[in-house]
XYZ file of C-alpha atoms in Angstrom:
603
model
C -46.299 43.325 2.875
C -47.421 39.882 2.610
C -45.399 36.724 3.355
C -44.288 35.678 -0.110
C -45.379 31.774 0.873
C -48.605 33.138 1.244
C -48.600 34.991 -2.135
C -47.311 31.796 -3.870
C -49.449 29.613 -2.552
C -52.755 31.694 -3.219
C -51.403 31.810 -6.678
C -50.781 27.968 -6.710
C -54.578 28.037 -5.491
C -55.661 30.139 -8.372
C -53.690 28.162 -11.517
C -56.309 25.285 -10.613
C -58.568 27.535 -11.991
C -58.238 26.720 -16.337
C -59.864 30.206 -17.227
C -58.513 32.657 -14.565
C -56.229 35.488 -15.793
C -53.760 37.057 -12.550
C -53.040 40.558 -12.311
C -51.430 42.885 -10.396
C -48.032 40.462 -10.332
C -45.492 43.262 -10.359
C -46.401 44.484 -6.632
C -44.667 41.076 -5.303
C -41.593 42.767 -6.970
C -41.121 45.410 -4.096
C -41.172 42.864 -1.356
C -37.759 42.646 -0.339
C -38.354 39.444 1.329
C -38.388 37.551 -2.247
C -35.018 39.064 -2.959
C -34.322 37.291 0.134
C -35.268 34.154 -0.114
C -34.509 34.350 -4.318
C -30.719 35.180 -2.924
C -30.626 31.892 -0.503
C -32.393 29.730 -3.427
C -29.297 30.737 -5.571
C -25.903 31.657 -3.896
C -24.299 28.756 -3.656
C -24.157 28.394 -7.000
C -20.544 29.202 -8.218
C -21.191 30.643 -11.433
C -22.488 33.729 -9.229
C -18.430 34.612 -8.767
C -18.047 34.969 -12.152
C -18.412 38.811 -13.246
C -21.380 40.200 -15.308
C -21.600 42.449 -18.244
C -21.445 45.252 -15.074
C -17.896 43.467 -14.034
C -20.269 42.673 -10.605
C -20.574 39.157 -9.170
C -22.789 38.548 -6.205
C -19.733 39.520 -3.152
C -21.099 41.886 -1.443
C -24.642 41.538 -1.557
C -26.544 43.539 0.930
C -30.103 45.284 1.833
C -28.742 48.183 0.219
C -28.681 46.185 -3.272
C -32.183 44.828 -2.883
C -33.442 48.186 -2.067
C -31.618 50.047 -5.389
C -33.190 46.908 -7.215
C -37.045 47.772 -5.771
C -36.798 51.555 -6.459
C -35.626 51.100 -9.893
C -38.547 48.436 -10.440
C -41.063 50.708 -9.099
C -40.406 53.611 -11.711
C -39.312 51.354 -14.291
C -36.090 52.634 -14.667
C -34.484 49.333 -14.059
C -33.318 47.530 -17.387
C -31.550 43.794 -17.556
C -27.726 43.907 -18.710
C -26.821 42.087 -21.373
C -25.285 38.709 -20.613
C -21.276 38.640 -21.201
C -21.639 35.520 -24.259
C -18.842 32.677 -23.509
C -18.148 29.497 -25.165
C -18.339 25.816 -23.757
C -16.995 23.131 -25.504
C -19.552 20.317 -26.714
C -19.051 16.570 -26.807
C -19.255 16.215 -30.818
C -16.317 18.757 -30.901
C -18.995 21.714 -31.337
C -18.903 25.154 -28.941
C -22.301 25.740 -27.280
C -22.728 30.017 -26.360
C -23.252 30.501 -22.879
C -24.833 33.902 -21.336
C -23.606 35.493 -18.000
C -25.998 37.791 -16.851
C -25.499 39.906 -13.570
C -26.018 39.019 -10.754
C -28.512 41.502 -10.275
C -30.353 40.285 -12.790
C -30.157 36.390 -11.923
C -31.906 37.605 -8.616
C -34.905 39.962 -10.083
C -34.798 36.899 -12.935
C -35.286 34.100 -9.923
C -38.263 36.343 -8.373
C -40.194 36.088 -11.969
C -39.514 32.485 -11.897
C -41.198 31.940 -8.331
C -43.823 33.565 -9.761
C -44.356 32.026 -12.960
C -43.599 28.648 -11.435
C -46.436 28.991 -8.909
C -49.443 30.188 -11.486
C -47.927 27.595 -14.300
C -46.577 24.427 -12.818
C -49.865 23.103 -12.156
C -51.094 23.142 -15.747
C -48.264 21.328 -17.364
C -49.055 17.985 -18.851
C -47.581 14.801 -17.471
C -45.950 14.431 -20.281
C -43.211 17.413 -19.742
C -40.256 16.269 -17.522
C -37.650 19.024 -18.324
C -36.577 22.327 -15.640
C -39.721 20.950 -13.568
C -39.327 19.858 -10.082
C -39.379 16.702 -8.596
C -38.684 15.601 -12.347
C -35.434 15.187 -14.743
C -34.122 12.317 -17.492
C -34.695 9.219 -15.173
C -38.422 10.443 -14.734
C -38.811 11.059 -18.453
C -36.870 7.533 -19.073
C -38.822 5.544 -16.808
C -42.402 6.642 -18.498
C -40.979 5.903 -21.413
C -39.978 2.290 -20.480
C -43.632 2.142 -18.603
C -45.781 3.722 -21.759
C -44.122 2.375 -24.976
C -45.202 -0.922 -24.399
C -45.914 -2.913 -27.860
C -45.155 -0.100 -29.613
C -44.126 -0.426 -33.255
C -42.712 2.963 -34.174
C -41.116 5.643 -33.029
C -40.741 9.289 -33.875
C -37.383 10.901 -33.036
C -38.192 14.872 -32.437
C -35.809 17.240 -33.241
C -36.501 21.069 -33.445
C -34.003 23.423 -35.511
C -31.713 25.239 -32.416
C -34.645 25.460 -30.524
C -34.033 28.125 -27.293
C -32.607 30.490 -30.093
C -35.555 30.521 -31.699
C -38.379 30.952 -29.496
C -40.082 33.754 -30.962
C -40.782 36.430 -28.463
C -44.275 38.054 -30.120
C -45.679 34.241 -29.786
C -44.225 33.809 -26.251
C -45.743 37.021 -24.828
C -49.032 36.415 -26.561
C -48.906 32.930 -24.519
C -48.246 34.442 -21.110
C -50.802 37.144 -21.877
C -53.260 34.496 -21.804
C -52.971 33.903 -18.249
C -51.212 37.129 -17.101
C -52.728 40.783 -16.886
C -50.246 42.319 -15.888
C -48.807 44.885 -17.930
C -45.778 46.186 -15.958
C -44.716 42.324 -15.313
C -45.334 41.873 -19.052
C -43.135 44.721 -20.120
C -40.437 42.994 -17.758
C -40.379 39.898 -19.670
C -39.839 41.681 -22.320
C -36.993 43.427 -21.054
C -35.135 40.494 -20.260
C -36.334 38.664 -23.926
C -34.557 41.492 -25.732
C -31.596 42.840 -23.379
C -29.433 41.094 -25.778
C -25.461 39.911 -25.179
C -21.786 40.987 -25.574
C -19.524 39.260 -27.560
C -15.967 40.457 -27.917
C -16.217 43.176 -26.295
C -19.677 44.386 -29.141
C -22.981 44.204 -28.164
C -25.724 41.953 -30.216
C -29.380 42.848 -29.857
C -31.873 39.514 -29.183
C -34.454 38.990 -31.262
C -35.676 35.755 -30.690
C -35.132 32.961 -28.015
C -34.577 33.538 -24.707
C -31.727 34.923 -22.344
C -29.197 32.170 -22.965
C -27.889 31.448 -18.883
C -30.841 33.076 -17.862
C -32.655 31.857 -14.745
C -35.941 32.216 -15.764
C -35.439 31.012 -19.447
C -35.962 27.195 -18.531
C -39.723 27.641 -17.475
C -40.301 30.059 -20.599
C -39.062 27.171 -22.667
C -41.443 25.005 -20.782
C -44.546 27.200 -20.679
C -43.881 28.136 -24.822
C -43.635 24.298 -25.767
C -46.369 23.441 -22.823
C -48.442 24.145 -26.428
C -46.899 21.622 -28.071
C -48.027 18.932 -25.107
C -51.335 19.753 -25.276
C -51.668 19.855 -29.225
C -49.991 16.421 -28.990
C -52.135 15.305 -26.132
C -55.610 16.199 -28.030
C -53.942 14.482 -31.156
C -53.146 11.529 -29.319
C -57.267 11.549 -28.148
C -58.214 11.959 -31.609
C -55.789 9.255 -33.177
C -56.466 6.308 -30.429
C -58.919 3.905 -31.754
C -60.715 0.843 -30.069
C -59.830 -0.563 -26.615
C -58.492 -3.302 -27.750
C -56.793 -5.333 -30.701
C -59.125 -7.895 -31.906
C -58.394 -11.373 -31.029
C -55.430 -13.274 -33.594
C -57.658 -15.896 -35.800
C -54.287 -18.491 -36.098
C -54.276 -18.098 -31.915
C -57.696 -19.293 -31.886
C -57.332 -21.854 -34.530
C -54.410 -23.052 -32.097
C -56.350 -22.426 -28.900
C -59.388 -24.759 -30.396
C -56.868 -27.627 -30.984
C -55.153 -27.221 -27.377
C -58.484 -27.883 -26.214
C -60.053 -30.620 -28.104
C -56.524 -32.268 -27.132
C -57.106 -31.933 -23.732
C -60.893 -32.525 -24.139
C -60.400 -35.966 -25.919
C -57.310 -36.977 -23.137
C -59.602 -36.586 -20.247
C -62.582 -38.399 -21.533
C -60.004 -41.545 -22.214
C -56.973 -41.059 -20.087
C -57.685 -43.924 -17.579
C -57.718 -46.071 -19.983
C -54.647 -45.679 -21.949
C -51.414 -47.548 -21.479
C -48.483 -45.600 -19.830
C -46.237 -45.018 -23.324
C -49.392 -43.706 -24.803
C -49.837 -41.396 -22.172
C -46.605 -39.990 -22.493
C -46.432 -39.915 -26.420
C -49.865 -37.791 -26.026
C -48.618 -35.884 -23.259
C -45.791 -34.648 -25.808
C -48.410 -34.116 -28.495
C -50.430 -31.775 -26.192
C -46.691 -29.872 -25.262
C -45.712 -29.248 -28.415
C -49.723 -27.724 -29.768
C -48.822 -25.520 -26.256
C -45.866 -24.281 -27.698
C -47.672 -23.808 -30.930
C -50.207 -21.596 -29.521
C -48.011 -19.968 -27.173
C -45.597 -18.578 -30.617
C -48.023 -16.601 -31.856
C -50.132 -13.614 -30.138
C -53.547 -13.752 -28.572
C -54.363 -10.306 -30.157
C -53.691 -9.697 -33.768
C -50.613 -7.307 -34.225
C -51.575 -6.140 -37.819
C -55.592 -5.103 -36.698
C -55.320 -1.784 -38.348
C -58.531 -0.570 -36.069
C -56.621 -0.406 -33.026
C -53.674 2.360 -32.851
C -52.345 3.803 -29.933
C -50.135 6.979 -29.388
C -47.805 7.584 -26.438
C -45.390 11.186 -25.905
C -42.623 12.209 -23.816
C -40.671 15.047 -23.758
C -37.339 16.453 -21.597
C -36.971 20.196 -22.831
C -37.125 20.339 -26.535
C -35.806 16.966 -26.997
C -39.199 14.303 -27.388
C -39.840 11.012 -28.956
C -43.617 9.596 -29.899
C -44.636 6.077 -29.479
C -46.829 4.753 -32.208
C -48.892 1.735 -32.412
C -50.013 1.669 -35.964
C -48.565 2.097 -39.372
C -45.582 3.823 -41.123
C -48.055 5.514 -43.079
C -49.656 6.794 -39.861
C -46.194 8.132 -38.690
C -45.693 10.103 -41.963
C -48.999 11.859 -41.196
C -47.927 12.522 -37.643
C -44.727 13.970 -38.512
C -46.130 15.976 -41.400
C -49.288 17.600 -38.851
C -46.485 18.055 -36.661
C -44.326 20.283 -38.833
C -47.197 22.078 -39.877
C -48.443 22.989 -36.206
C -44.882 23.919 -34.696
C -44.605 26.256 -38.220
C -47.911 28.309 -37.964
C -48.253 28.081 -34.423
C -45.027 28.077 -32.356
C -42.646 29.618 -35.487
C -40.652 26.321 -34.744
C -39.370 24.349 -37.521
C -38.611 20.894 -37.273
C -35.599 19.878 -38.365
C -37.118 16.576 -40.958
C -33.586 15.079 -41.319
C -33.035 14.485 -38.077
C -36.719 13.916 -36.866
C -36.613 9.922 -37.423
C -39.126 7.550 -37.855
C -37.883 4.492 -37.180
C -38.959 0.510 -36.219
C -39.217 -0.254 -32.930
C -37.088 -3.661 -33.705
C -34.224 -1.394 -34.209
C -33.020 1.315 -31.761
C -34.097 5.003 -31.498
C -32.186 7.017 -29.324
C -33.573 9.496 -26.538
C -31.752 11.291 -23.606
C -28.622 9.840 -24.375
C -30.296 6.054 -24.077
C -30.898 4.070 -26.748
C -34.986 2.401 -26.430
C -35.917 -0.579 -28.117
C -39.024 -2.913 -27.830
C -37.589 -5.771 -27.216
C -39.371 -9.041 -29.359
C -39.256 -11.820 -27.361
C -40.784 -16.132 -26.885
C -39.432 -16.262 -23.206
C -42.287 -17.906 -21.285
C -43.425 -17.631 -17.395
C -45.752 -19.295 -15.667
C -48.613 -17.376 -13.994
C -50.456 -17.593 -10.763
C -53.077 -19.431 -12.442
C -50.268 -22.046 -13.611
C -50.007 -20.916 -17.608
C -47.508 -20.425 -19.735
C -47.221 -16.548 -20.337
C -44.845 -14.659 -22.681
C -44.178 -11.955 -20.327
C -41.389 -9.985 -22.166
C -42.792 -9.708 -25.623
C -43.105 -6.153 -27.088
C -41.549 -4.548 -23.756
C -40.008 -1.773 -23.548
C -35.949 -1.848 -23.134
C -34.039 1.182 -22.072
C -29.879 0.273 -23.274
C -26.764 2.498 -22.442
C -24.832 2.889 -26.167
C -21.219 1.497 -26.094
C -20.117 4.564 -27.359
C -21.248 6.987 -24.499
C -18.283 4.987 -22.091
C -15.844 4.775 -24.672
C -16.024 8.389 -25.800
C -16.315 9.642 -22.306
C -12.966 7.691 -21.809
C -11.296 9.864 -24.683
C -12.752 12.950 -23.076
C -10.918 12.771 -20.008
C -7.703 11.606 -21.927
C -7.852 7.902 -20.089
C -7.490 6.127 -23.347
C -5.229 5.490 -25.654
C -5.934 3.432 -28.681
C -2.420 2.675 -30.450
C -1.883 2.460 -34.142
C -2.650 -1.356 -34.658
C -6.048 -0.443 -33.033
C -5.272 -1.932 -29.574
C -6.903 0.054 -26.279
C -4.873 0.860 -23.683
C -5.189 2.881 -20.329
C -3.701 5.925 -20.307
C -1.935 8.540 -17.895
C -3.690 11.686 -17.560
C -1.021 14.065 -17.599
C -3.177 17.137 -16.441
C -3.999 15.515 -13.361
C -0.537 14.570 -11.913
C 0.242 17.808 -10.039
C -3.204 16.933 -7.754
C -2.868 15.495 -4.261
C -3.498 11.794 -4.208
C -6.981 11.979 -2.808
C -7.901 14.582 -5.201
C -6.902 12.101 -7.864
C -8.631 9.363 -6.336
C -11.782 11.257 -5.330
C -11.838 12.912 -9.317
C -11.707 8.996 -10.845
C -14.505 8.161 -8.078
C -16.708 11.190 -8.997
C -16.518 9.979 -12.562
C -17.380 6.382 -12.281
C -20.190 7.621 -9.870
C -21.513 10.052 -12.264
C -21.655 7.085 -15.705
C -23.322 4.797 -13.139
C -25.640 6.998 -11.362
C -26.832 8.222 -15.230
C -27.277 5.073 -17.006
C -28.192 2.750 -14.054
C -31.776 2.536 -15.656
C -30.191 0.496 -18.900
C -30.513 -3.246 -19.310
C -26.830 -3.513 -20.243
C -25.410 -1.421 -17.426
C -22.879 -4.408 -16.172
C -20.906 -3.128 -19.811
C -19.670 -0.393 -17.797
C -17.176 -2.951 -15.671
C -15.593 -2.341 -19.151
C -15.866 1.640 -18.347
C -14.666 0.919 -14.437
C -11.386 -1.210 -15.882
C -9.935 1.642 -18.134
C -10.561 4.203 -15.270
C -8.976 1.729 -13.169
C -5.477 1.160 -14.836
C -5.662 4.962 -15.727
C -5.754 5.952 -12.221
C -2.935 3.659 -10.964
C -1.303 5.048 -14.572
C -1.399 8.693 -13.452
C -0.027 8.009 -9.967
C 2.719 6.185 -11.525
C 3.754 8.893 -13.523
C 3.941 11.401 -10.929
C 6.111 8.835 -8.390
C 7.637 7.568 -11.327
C 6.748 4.168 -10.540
C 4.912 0.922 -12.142
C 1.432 0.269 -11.939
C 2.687 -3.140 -10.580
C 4.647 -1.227 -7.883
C 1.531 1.277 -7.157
C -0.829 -1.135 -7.350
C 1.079 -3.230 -4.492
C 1.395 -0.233 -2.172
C -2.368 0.989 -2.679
C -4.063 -2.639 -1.865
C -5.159 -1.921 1.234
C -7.648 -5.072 2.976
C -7.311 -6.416 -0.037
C -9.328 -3.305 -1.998
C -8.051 -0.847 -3.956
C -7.249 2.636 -1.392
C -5.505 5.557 -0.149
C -4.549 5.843 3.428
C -4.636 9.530 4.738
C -3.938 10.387 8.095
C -6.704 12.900 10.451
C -7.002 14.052 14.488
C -9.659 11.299 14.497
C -6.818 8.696 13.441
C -6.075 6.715 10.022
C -8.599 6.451 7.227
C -8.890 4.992 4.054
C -10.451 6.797 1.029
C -11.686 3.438 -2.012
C -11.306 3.295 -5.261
C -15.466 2.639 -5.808
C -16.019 -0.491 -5.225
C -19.895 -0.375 -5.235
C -21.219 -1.840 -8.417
C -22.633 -1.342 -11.458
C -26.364 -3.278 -10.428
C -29.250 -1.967 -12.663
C -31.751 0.132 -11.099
C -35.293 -1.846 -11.844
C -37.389 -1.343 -8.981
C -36.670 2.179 -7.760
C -39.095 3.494 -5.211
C -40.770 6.037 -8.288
C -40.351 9.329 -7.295
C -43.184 11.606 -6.166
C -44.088 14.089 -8.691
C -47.430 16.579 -6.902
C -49.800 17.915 -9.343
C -48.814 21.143 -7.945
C -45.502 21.859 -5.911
C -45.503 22.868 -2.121
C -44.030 26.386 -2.134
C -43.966 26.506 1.629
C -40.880 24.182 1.336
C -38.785 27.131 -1.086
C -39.659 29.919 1.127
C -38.869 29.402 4.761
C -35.914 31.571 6.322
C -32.433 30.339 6.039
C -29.583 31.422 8.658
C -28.447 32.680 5.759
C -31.399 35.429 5.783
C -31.289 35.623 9.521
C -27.110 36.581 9.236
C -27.394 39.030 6.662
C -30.552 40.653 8.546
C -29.021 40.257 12.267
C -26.891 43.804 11.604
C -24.197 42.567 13.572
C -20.484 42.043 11.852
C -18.889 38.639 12.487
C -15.418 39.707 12.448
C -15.278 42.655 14.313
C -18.562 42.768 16.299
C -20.225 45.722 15.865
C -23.670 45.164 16.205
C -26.748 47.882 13.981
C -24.871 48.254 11.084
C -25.342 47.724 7.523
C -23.901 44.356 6.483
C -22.516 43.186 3.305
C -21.757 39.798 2.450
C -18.177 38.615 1.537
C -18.504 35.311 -0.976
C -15.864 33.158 -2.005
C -15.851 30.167 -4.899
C -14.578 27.490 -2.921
C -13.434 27.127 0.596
C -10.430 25.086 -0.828
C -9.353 28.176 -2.152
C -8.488 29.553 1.276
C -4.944 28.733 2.703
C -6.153 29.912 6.114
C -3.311 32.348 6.422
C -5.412 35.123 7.423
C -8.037 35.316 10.446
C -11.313 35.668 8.280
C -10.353 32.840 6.286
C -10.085 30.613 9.603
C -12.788 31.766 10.471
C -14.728 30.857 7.736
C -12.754 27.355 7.272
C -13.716 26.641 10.790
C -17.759 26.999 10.210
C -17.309 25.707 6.384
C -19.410 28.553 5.352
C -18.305 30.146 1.833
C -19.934 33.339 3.170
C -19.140 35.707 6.116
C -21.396 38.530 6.943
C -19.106 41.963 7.154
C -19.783 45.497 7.983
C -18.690 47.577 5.217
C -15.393 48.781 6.806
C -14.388 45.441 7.222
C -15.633 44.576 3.898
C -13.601 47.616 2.349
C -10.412 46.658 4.389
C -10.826 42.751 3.838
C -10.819 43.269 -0.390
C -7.626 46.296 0.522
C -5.650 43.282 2.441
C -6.018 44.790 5.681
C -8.030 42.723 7.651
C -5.521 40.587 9.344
């Protein structure tokens, strides 16, 4: 069989091609080498501990499993489990469902995905940065901040609970474009409708798509890809001239700036030295003038301009141009995602609001920013170089309620803050503590280091900061004066932990809250390099040596033990030094030591 780099990147090839249709997909599904490679790609992960539907997780994966997989694929006997439904908490209070499919199925799921990655990445617009590689919220932030320039409305997009909703009829019809395949058809629709347990009952699905499920992030994408280009060829169609036409009052201003300085240089010799000066402050102040008002006129209704961006089903549009013209937009729009994608969009929560105020997108709250601040130019003019820019701001309330969320705050009853003890954390070792409070600050910062107000999370880093030394003075029973005085270490905030290499000290961060401005932009290809997914891992090469590396026996079948973490393992046994000692969370077992390992007996 062929190499699957070689089969993804002919079909990378072929997606260049707008009108070409691929068939005969399904064969790449009895090459056991994707189930490799699609088994690497995803077993890290720890959600693959967690049982199935089947009550399997991925322990004990094996050649034996891929091959079960193929022969059931080939006669079509092989049907998705439903995904066991769970609840995760949201932060307005609200429980999101959550599917757990088998692991079985998360590794035929991640083989359709390589697929359908290769033949559609390349024909998403620019203006998709959800589930796409090389791409997330900071990509989708920062061409925002770069696009939205003088733009004087925006549209806030919000579709009714979108991924439940994806109708499946419309979704195949849009793969079918592209895809004749009817056996790889028939197995998208096997995962679309495999449906989900809940309480122990089983729901059938008939919309959306497989909630947990590997592959339902690009189906997402490739369903609302039709959105992007409708949007895209209404953006074409909407644009008008190249440029605003010039503002009369800035020429009226201009003309007088220069017969100023026309009339000073013909007599400027002349003059006396307080006349010089009094004119000199004449010809200032008709700069200022001129520089107050725009050189293009902001209210030339023949000039309108329309900019998009969208991260999963979450988008905003930038509109130069009128209210009236964002009515229309927002009314087309309803009308297309109802007859088209069977998407309705939700119109109380789709917002049209002025750019002077704040819209909020991604969790960031984007404002074009009106501003006189001047700067002079190469050429030695006065410039207003912030006007109409776009401003990317992190919302007070995203620190403060992340603050309540891990219990760190504690506002009393005549409204004063206060840093709080977390209670839950006490029975942790000290560096866990410390490295939790460090992982939390890290994660705020590395999110919103793109806003303009970043520095406001100091505020953040001081409530984390009397929290931690809080919690450790509950567990030692101490003050924070007293904890404080025996964790200033070189004069920083630390915890000294002893190793074979000597004494260390693990920080308190101490790094900053700087904004991010001038990040080197990361590079997004037209079409992704496949070769760099599919290369063998020593992961492949272990599980495919036939050779057991506890007991030794070399040409047998293997099976590989997984555990969640290796900080689960108290080393009390021999396998589990042995895996401490090569921090791997897998060890490849033959399937007596397998059996014997899960009985106890392999001591």
């Amino acid at each position: 069989m062929r190499s699957p780099d070689v089969v993804l990147n002919n079909l990378v090839s072929k997606s260049k091609e707008e009108n070409y249709v691929f068939d005969r997909l399904y064969r790449n599904l009895y090459n056991p080498e994707f189930y490799l490679i699609a088994y690497a790609k995803i077993y890290a992960k720890p959600g693959n501990m967690t049982k199935g539907s089947d009550g399997k997780t991925i322990d004990g994966f094996s050649h034996k499993r891929i091959d079960s997989l193929i022969d059931s694929l080939k006669n079509e006997t092989y049907q998705p489990k439903p995904s066991r439904r769970v609840y995760i908490p949201k932060s307005n209070g609200k429980k999101r469902p959550l599917g757990i499919p088998s692991f079985d199925d998360k590794l035929v799921q991640e083989v359709v995905r390589m697929i359908l990655e290769a033949i559609y990445e390349g024909t998403f617009q620019d203006s998709s940065h959800g589930f796409r590689p090389n791409r997330s919220c900071h990509t989708a932030l920062k061409q925002v901040k770069h696009s939205f320039t003088g733009v004087r409305w925006f549209i806030e997009g919000d579709i009714e609970s979108f991924f439940d909703h994806i109708d499946h009829h419309t979704l195949i019809s849009i793969l079918a474009k592209r895809i004749r395949d009817s056996k790889f058809i028939r197995l998208i629709w096997k995962f679309l409708r495999a449906g989900f347990i809940n309480d122990w009952k089983f729901h059938s699905t008939y919309s959306g798509t497989p909630q947990g499920g590997i592959i339902s992030p690009l189906l997402s994408n490739i369903y609302l890809n039709e959105l992007d280009k409708y949007l895209r060829d209404y953006a074409s169609n909407f644009n008008k001239a190249k440029k605003r036409a010039t503002n009369k009052e800035y020429k009226r201003r201009e003309y007088l700036v220069y017969k100023h300085r026309k009339k000073l240089k013909a007599c400027w010799d002349e003059l006396p030295l307080e006349r010089k000066r009094e004119e000199l402050r004449t010809y200032k102040s008709l700069k200022q003038q001129l520089i107050a008002v725009d050189f293009a006129d902001p209210m030339d209704s023949n000039y309108k301009r329309m900019q998009y961006v969208r991260y999963a089903d979450d988008f905003i549009i930038g509109i130069i141009g009128s209210k009236k013209d964002c009515l229309e937009i927002k009314e087309d729009l309803t009308v297309f995602l109802n007859e088209n994608l069977k998407l309705n969009l939700s119109q109380e929560k789709t917002l049209i609001t002025n750019s002077s105020k704040k819209a909020r997108f991604l969790g960031y709250d984007i404002q074009i920013k009106r501003s006189s601040h001047t700067k002079t130019d190469k050429n030695g003019n006065l410039r207003k170089t912030q006007n109409l820019r776009c401003k990317l701001y992190m919302p007070a309330e995203k620190w403060i309620n992340k603050l309540k969320e891990y219990k760190a705050l504690k506002i009393t009853a005549d409204g004063k803050w206060k840093a709080a003890h977390r209670t839950y954390l006490i029975n942790h070792d000290d560096l866990e503590i410390i490295d939790m409070y460090n992982s939390e600050i890290r994660g705020m910062y590395n999110y919103y280091k793109l806003a303009h107000n970043v520095h406001t999370l100091n505020d953040f880093y001081y409530f984390m900061k009397y929290s931690f030394l809080r919690t450790l003075g509950a567990k030692y029973k101490a003050s924070v004066a007293s904890i404080y005085s025996r964790l200033r270490l070189n004069g920083k905030l630390g915890i000294a932990y002893e190793t074979k290499a000597g004494t260390k000290i693990r920080y308190f961060y101490r790094e900053g809250f700087k904004r991010v401005d001038n990040e080197a932009d990361i590079r997004c290809d037209t079409l992704p390099n496949f070769l760099k997914y599919v290369g063998r891992t020593s992961l492949i090469d272990r599980l495919s040596a036939k050779k057991c590396e506890y007991c030794g026996k070399a040409d047998v079948a293997i099976e590989m033990h997984h555990v969640r973490k290796l900080k689960d393992l108290k080393g009390k046994t021999l396998w589990e030094q042995h895996m401490i000692a090569r921090q791997r969370k897998t060890l490849a077992l033959c399937v007596d030591c397998h059996r014997d390992l899960h009985n106890g007996k392999l001591n």
